[in-house]
C-alpha atoms as a printed R data frame, in Angstrom:
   type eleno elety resid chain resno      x      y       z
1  ATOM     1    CA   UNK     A     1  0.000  0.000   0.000
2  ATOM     2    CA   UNK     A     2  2.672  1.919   1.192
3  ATOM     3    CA   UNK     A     3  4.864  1.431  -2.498
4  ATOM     4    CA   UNK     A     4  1.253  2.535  -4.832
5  ATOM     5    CA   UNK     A     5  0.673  5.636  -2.514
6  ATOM     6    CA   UNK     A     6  4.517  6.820  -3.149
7  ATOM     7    CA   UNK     A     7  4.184  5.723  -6.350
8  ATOM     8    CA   UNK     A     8  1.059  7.643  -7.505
9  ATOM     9    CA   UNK     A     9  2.607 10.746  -5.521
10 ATOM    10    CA   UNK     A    10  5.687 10.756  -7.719
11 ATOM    11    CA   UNK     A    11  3.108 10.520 -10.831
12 ATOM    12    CA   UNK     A    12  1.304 13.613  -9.745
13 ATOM    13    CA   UNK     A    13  4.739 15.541  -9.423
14 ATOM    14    CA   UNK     A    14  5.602 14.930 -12.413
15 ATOM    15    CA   UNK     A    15  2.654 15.903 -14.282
16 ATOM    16    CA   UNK     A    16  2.876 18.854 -11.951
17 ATOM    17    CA   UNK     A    17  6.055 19.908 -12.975
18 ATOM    18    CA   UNK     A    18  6.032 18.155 -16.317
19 ATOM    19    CA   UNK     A    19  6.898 21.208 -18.181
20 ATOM    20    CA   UNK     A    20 10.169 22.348 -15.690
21 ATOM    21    CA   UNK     A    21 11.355 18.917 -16.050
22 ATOM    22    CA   UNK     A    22 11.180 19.308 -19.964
23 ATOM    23    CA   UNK     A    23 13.544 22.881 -19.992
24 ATOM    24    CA   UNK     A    24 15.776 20.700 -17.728
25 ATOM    25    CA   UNK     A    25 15.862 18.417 -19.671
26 ATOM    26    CA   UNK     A    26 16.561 20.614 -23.002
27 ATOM    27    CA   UNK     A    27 19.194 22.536 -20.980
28 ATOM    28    CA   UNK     A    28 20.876 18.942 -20.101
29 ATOM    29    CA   UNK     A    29 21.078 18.058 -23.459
30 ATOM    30    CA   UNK     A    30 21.849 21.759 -25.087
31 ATOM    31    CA   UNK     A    31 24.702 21.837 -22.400
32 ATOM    32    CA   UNK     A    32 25.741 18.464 -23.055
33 ATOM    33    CA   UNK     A    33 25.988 19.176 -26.625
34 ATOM    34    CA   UNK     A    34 28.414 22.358 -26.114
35 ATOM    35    CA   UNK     A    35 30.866 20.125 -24.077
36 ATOM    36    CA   UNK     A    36 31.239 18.139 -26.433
37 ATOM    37    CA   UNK     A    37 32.066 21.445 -28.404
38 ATOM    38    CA   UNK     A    38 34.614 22.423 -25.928
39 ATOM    39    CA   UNK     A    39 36.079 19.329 -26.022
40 ATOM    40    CA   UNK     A    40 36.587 19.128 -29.657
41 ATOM    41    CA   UNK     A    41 38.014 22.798 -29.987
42 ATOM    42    CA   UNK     A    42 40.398 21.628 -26.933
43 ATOM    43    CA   UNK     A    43 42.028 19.431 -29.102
44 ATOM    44    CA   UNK     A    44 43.203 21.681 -31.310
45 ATOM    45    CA   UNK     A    45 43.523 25.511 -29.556
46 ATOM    46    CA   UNK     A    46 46.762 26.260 -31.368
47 ATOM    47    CA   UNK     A    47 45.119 26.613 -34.689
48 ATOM    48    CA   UNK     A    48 42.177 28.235 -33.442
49 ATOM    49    CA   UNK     A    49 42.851 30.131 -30.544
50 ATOM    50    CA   UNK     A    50 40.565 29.204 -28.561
51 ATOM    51    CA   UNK     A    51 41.199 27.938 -25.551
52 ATOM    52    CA   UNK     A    52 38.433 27.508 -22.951
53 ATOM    53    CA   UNK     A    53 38.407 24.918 -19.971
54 ATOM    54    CA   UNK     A    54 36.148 21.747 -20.431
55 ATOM    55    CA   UNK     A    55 33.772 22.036 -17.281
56 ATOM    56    CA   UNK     A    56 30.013 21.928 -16.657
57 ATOM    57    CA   UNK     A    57 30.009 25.651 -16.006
58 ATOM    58    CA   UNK     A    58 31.107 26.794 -19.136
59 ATOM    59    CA   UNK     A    59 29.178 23.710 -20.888
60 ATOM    60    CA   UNK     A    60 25.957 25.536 -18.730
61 ATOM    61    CA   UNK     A    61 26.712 28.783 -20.602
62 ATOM    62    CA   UNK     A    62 26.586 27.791 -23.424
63 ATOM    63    CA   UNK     A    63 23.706 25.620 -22.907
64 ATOM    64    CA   UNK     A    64 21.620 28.645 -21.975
65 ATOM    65    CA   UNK     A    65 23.092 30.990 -24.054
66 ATOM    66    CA   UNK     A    66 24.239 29.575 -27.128
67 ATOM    67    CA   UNK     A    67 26.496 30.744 -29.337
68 ATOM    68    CA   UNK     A    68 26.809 33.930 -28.149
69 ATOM    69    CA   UNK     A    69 27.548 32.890 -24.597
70 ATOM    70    CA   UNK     A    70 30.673 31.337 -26.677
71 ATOM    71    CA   UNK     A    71 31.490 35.167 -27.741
72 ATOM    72    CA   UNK     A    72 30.593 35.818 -24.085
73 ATOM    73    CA   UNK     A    73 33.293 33.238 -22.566
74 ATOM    74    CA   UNK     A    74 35.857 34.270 -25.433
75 ATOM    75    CA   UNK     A    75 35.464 37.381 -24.150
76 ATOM    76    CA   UNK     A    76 35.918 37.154 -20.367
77 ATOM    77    CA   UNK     A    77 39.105 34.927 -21.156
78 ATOM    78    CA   UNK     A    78 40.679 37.699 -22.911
79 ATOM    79    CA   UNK     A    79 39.830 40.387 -21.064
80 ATOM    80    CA   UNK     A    80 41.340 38.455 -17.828
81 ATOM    81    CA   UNK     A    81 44.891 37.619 -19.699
């Protein structure tokens, strides 16, 4: 009894918050997209120049922002040289 009642209460939270658990889940996969990004352009910063750590906060940037949060991380690394 005790299993349905937590059961059906985890149910109703998520059709509560079915829509807040879809932008998180969008932003997951947007951000996990970018680090993959960052990863790629690490291999190869020379050529580029770009060089920006491979870590969930910048991956989170970008993930929100896009590609100009990119221009927006470029940026701040240049500006603190």
């Amino acid at each position: 009894m005790k299993a349905v009642l937590i059961g059906l209460s985890a149910l109703m939270l998520a059709v509560i918050f079915r829509r807040a658990l879809a932008g998180l889940g969008r932003l997951a996969l947007r951000s996990g997209m970018w680090l993959g990004l960052l990863w790629l352009l690490r291999q190869v910063p020379a050529a580029l120049g770009i060089t920006l750590g491979v870590n969930l906060f910048n991956a989170v940037t970008l993930g929100v922002l896009g590609a100009p949060g990119l221009a927006l991380l470029l940026m701040i690394r240049w500006l603190f040289r």
